[in-house]
Amino acid sequence: MRVKLTYEKLDGESIILPLHYNYYIQSLIYRIFSSELATKLHRDGFVFGKRKFKLFTFSRITEKGARKDGGKLLVFKNRISFYFSSPHNNIVEDLGEGAFKKREFTIFNQRIFLSQLEILTLPRIEDKVIIKMLSPVTMYSTREEGNKKNVYYYKPDEEEFQKLIEENAKKKYLLIYGKDPKNLSLSIKPYKFSIEKNHSIVFFKNNPVEGWTGIYKLSGSPELISVTYEAGLGSKNSEGFGMWEVWKGGERDA
């Protein structure tokens, strides 16, 4: 289930956010949640082995902000919108109820209020779909080098990227449905993509995260493809990574 939330500044003035604003949008989402759900997701999540999944994701802000203060800040005219998605309807419903009940929030020391909440129709998912990333997709592993642990972020044209994307989707499927996904498959291939143009580095709590925008082709089991639509593709979904939409073609920002 997916919704689009739009917030406006109470005084009608511009909304100013840091260039790397993912943490502020995530914090806003947790404040919109009921306290019970926010605590459950933050503390427990959905456990798979040693990993905890939140099973929600959100997009980049859809409006384009103007850079300010040497590029450290983004200025939006008077509103910001973003998409939120989860395979668990109760999570989305909790967010929607909280958004309407509370309506007014603070983000980056600015008071904003909910002006619109739109429920999106789930697209028809088949065994092949061309997708456009609404937030960068990221996939990584932690490697030990000497006495140090280093994080390695994979590129979409690396074989390990493909393998880990599929494994990640299967883990989510098992957590959501409680069914063995061993007979399911998922393949991701760059479609309209450039290593230079689509490389994205986002700082989350001062930690750099490498991700990739662009257009990709997903193929395989519709069940796994649908999981990535609602829960996010790849890693760090609850930090604002891995949300996609069906590509309609022709966009300049491919």
CSV table of C-alpha atoms in Angstrom, one decimal:
chain,number,residue,atom,x,y,z
A,1,MET,CA,0.0,0.0,0.0
A,2,ARG,CA,1.3,3.4,-0.9
A,3,VAL,CA,0.3,7.0,-0.1
A,4,LYS,CA,1.6,10.4,-1.0
A,5,LEU,CA,1.8,13.1,1.8
A,6,THR,CA,2.0,16.8,1.1
A,7,TYR,CA,3.0,19.3,3.8
A,8,GLU,CA,3.0,23.1,3.7
A,9,LYS,CA,4.5,25.8,5.9
A,10,LEU,CA,1.9,27.4,8.2
A,11,ASP,CA,3.0,30.9,7.3
A,12,GLY,CA,3.1,30.2,3.6
A,13,GLU,CA,6.8,30.8,3.4
A,14,SER,CA,9.5,28.6,1.9
A,15,ILE,CA,10.5,25.3,3.6
A,16,ILE,CA,14.2,24.9,4.1
A,17,LEU,CA,15.9,21.5,4.6
A,18,PRO,CA,19.4,20.2,4.6
A,19,LEU,CA,20.7,18.9,1.3
A,20,HIS,CA,20.9,15.5,3.0
A,21,TYR,CA,17.4,15.4,4.4
A,22,ASN,CA,16.5,11.7,4.7
A,23,TYR,CA,16.9,11.6,8.5
A,24,TYR,CA,14.5,14.5,8.9
A,25,ILE,CA,11.9,12.8,6.7
A,26,GLN,CA,12.3,9.6,8.6
A,27,SER,CA,12.0,11.4,11.9
A,28,LEU,CA,8.8,13.1,10.7
A,29,ILE,CA,7.4,9.6,9.7
A,30,TYR,CA,8.1,8.2,13.2
A,31,ARG,CA,6.4,11.2,14.8
A,32,ILE,CA,3.4,10.7,12.6
A,33,PHE,CA,3.1,7.0,13.6
A,34,SER,CA,1.3,6.2,16.8
A,35,SER,CA,3.7,5.9,19.8
A,36,GLU,CA,3.0,2.1,20.0
A,37,LEU,CA,3.9,1.5,16.3
A,38,ALA,CA,6.9,3.9,16.3
A,39,THR,CA,8.3,2.1,19.4
A,40,LYS,CA,7.7,-1.4,17.9
A,41,LEU,CA,9.3,-0.6,14.6
A,42,HIS,CA,12.2,1.4,16.0
A,43,ARG,CA,13.0,-1.2,18.8
A,44,ASP,CA,12.0,-4.5,17.3
A,45,GLY,CA,11.1,-4.3,13.6
A,46,PHE,CA,10.7,-7.6,11.8
A,47,VAL,CA,13.5,-10.0,12.6
A,48,PHE,CA,15.3,-12.2,10.1
A,49,GLY,CA,18.3,-13.9,11.7
A,50,LYS,CA,20.6,-11.1,12.9
A,51,ARG,CA,18.9,-8.5,10.7
A,52,LYS,CA,15.9,-6.3,11.5
A,53,PHE,CA,13.7,-5.1,8.7
A,54,LYS,CA,11.3,-2.1,9.2
A,55,LEU,CA,9.3,-3.1,6.0
A,56,PHE,CA,8.6,0.4,4.9
A,57,THR,CA,10.2,2.9,2.6
A,58,PHE,CA,9.8,6.4,1.4
A,59,SER,CA,10.8,8.5,-1.6
A,60,ARG,CA,12.8,11.6,-2.2
A,61,ILE,CA,10.9,14.8,-2.0
A,62,THR,CA,9.0,15.2,-5.3
A,63,GLU,CA,9.4,19.0,-5.5
A,64,LYS,CA,12.7,20.4,-6.7
A,65,GLY,CA,14.5,22.6,-4.1
A,66,ALA,CA,16.9,25.4,-4.9
A,67,ARG,CA,20.4,25.1,-3.3
A,68,LYS,CA,21.4,27.7,-0.7
A,69,ASP,CA,24.3,28.3,1.7
A,70,GLY,CA,26.9,26.8,-0.6
A,71,GLY,CA,24.7,23.8,-1.5
A,72,LYS,CA,24.2,22.7,2.2
A,73,LEU,CA,20.5,23.6,2.2
A,74,LEU,CA,17.6,23.2,-0.1
A,75,VAL,CA,14.8,25.8,-0.4
A,76,PHE,CA,11.3,24.6,-1.4
A,77,LYS,CA,8.7,27.1,-2.4
A,78,ASN,CA,6.0,26.4,0.2
A,79,ARG,CA,5.4,22.7,0.2
A,80,ILE,CA,7.0,19.3,0.2
A,81,SER,CA,5.6,16.0,-0.9
A,82,PHE,CA,6.9,12.4,-0.6
A,83,TYR,CA,5.6,8.9,-1.1
A,84,PHE,CA,5.4,6.3,1.7
A,85,SER,CA,4.9,2.6,1.2
A,86,SER,CA,4.7,-0.7,3.2
A,87,PRO,CA,3.4,-4.2,2.4
A,88,HIS,CA,1.6,-4.1,5.8
A,89,ASN,CA,-1.6,-2.1,5.4
A,90,ASN,CA,-1.8,-1.5,9.1
A,91,ILE,CA,1.5,0.5,9.0
A,92,VAL,CA,0.2,2.7,6.2
A,93,GLU,CA,-3.2,3.1,7.9
A,94,ASP,CA,-1.5,4.0,11.1
A,95,LEU,CA,0.5,6.7,9.3
A,96,GLY,CA,-2.6,8.0,7.6
A,97,GLU,CA,-4.6,8.2,10.8
A,98,GLY,CA,-1.7,9.9,12.6
A,99,ALA,CA,-1.3,12.4,9.8
A,100,PHE,CA,-4.9,13.4,9.9
A,101,LYS,CA,-5.2,13.4,13.7
A,102,LYS,CA,-2.1,15.5,14.4
A,103,ARG,CA,-1.9,17.4,11.1
A,104,GLU,CA,0.7,19.9,12.4
A,105,PHE,CA,4.4,18.9,12.9
A,106,THR,CA,7.8,20.5,13.1
A,107,ILE,CA,10.7,19.7,10.7
A,108,PHE,CA,14.1,21.3,10.9
A,109,ASN,CA,12.6,23.9,13.3
A,110,GLN,CA,9.8,24.8,11.0
A,111,ARG,CA,6.1,24.3,11.6
A,112,ILE,CA,4.3,22.4,8.7
A,113,PHE,CA,0.8,21.1,8.3
A,114,LEU,CA,-0.7,18.3,6.3
A,115,SER,CA,-2.5,19.7,3.2
A,116,GLN,CA,-3.1,16.5,1.2
A,117,LEU,CA,-2.9,12.7,1.6
A,118,GLU,CA,-3.4,10.6,-1.5
A,119,ILE,CA,-3.8,6.9,-1.6
A,120,LEU,CA,-2.2,5.4,-4.7
A,121,THR,CA,-3.6,2.4,-6.7
A,122,LEU,CA,-1.3,-0.6,-6.8
A,123,PRO,CA,0.1,-1.1,-10.3
A,124,ARG,CA,-0.4,-4.3,-12.1
A,125,ILE,CA,2.8,-6.3,-11.6
A,126,GLU,CA,3.8,-9.0,-14.2
A,127,ASP,CA,7.0,-10.9,-14.7
A,128,LYS,CA,8.7,-8.0,-16.4
A,129,VAL,CA,8.6,-4.3,-15.5
A,130,ILE,CA,10.7,-1.2,-16.3
A,131,ILE,CA,11.1,0.9,-13.1
A,132,LYS,CA,12.3,4.3,-12.2
A,133,MET,CA,13.9,4.9,-8.8
A,134,LEU,CA,12.1,7.4,-6.7
A,135,SER,CA,14.9,7.1,-4.1
A,136,PRO,CA,18.4,5.6,-4.8
A,137,VAL,CA,18.7,1.8,-4.6
A,138,THR,CA,21.6,0.6,-2.4
A,139,MET,CA,23.2,-2.8,-1.8
A,140,TYR,CA,26.3,-3.4,0.4
A,141,SER,CA,28.2,-5.8,2.5
A,142,THR,CA,30.7,-5.4,5.3
A,143,ARG,CA,34.2,-6.6,4.7
A,144,GLU,CA,37.0,-7.1,7.3
A,145,GLU,CA,40.3,-5.7,6.2
A,146,GLY,CA,42.9,-6.2,8.9
A,147,ASN,CA,41.4,-5.0,12.2
A,148,LYS,CA,38.9,-2.7,10.4
A,149,LYS,CA,35.4,-3.3,9.0
A,150,ASN,CA,34.7,-1.5,5.8
A,151,VAL,CA,31.4,-1.1,4.0
A,152,TYR,CA,31.5,-1.9,0.3
A,153,TYR,CA,28.6,-0.6,-1.8
A,154,TYR,CA,28.0,-2.6,-5.0
A,155,LYS,CA,27.4,-1.1,-8.5
A,156,PRO,CA,24.3,-2.2,-10.4
A,157,ASP,CA,26.5,-3.8,-13.1
A,158,GLU,CA,28.3,-6.1,-10.6
A,159,GLU,CA,27.1,-9.7,-10.3
A,160,GLU,CA,27.0,-9.5,-6.5
A,161,PHE,CA,24.5,-6.6,-6.7
A,162,GLN,CA,22.1,-8.8,-8.6
A,163,LYS,CA,22.5,-11.7,-6.3
A,164,LEU,CA,22.1,-9.7,-3.1
A,165,ILE,CA,19.0,-7.8,-4.4
A,166,GLU,CA,17.3,-11.2,-5.0
A,167,GLU,CA,18.3,-12.6,-1.6
A,168,ASN,CA,17.1,-9.4,0.1
A,169,ALA,CA,13.7,-9.6,-1.6
A,170,LYS,CA,13.3,-13.2,-0.6
A,171,LYS,CA,14.0,-12.4,3.0
A,172,LYS,CA,11.3,-9.7,2.9
A,173,TYR,CA,8.9,-12.1,1.2
A,174,LEU,CA,9.4,-14.7,4.0
A,175,LEU,CA,8.9,-12.1,6.7
A,176,ILE,CA,5.7,-10.7,5.0
A,177,TYR,CA,4.0,-14.0,4.0
A,178,GLY,CA,5.7,-16.7,6.1
A,179,LYS,CA,6.2,-18.8,2.9
A,180,ASP,CA,9.3,-20.3,1.5
A,181,PRO,CA,10.5,-18.2,-1.5
A,182,LYS,CA,13.0,-20.7,-2.8
A,183,ASN,CA,11.2,-21.3,-6.1
A,184,LEU,CA,10.8,-17.5,-6.7
A,185,SER,CA,13.3,-15.4,-8.6
A,186,LEU,CA,14.2,-11.8,-9.2
A,187,SER,CA,16.6,-10.2,-11.7
A,188,ILE,CA,17.5,-6.5,-12.0
A,189,LYS,CA,19.4,-5.1,-15.0
A,190,PRO,CA,20.3,-1.4,-15.7
A,191,TYR,CA,18.1,-0.1,-18.5
A,192,LYS,CA,18.8,3.6,-18.8
A,193,PHE,CA,21.8,4.1,-16.5
A,194,SER,CA,25.1,5.7,-16.2
A,195,ILE,CA,27.7,5.1,-13.5
A,196,GLU,CA,28.6,8.8,-13.4
A,197,LYS,CA,25.1,10.3,-13.8
A,198,ASN,CA,23.2,8.0,-11.5
A,199,HIS,CA,25.7,7.7,-8.7
A,200,SER,CA,24.2,9.2,-5.5
A,201,ILE,CA,25.8,9.7,-2.1
A,202,VAL,CA,23.4,10.5,0.7
A,203,PHE,CA,24.5,11.3,4.3
A,204,PHE,CA,22.3,9.7,6.9
A,205,LYS,CA,23.2,10.7,10.5
A,206,ASN,CA,26.6,11.9,9.0
A,207,ASN,CA,27.3,8.5,7.5
A,208,PRO,CA,27.6,8.3,3.7
A,209,VAL,CA,25.4,5.9,1.9
A,210,GLU,CA,26.1,5.1,-1.8
A,211,GLY,CA,23.1,4.5,-4.0
A,212,TRP,CA,22.0,4.6,-7.6
A,213,THR,CA,19.1,6.4,-9.4
A,214,GLY,CA,18.1,5.5,-12.9
A,215,ILE,CA,15.9,3.2,-14.9
A,216,TYR,CA,16.0,-0.6,-14.4
A,217,LYS,CA,14.4,-3.7,-15.7
A,218,LEU,CA,13.0,-6.1,-13.1
A,219,SER,CA,12.1,-9.6,-14.2
A,220,GLY,CA,11.1,-12.8,-12.4
A,221,SER,CA,8.4,-13.8,-10.0
A,222,PRO,CA,5.6,-11.1,-9.8
A,223,GLU,CA,5.4,-11.9,-6.1
A,224,LEU,CA,9.0,-10.8,-5.4
A,225,ILE,CA,8.7,-7.8,-7.7
A,226,SER,CA,5.6,-6.7,-5.8
A,227,VAL,CA,7.4,-7.1,-2.5
A,228,THR,CA,10.1,-4.6,-3.7
A,229,TYR,CA,7.4,-2.2,-4.8
A,230,GLU,CA,5.8,-2.0,-1.4
A,231,ALA,CA,8.8,-2.7,1.0
A,232,GLY,CA,11.6,-1.2,-1.1
A,233,LEU,CA,14.3,-2.6,-3.4
A,234,GLY,CA,17.6,-3.4,-1.8
A,235,SER,CA,18.9,-2.2,1.6
A,236,LYS,CA,18.2,0.7,4.0
A,237,ASN,CA,14.6,1.2,2.8
A,238,SER,CA,13.5,2.8,6.1
A,239,GLU,CA,16.2,5.4,5.7
A,240,GLY,CA,14.7,6.5,2.3
A,241,PHE,CA,16.3,4.1,-0.2
A,242,GLY,CA,14.9,1.7,-2.8
A,243,MET,CA,11.5,3.1,-3.6
A,244,TRP,CA,10.4,2.8,-7.3
A,245,GLU,CA,7.6,3.4,-9.6
A,246,VAL,CA,6.7,1.9,-13.0
A,247,TRP,CA,8.5,3.9,-15.6
A,248,LYS,CA,6.2,5.5,-18.2
A,249,GLY,CA,9.0,6.4,-20.5
A,250,GLY,CA,10.2,9.7,-21.9
A,251,GLU,CA,11.3,11.4,-18.7
A,252,ARG,CA,14.3,13.6,-19.1
A,253,ASP,CA,15.6,12.5,-15.7
A,254,ALA,CA,16.0,8.8,-16.8
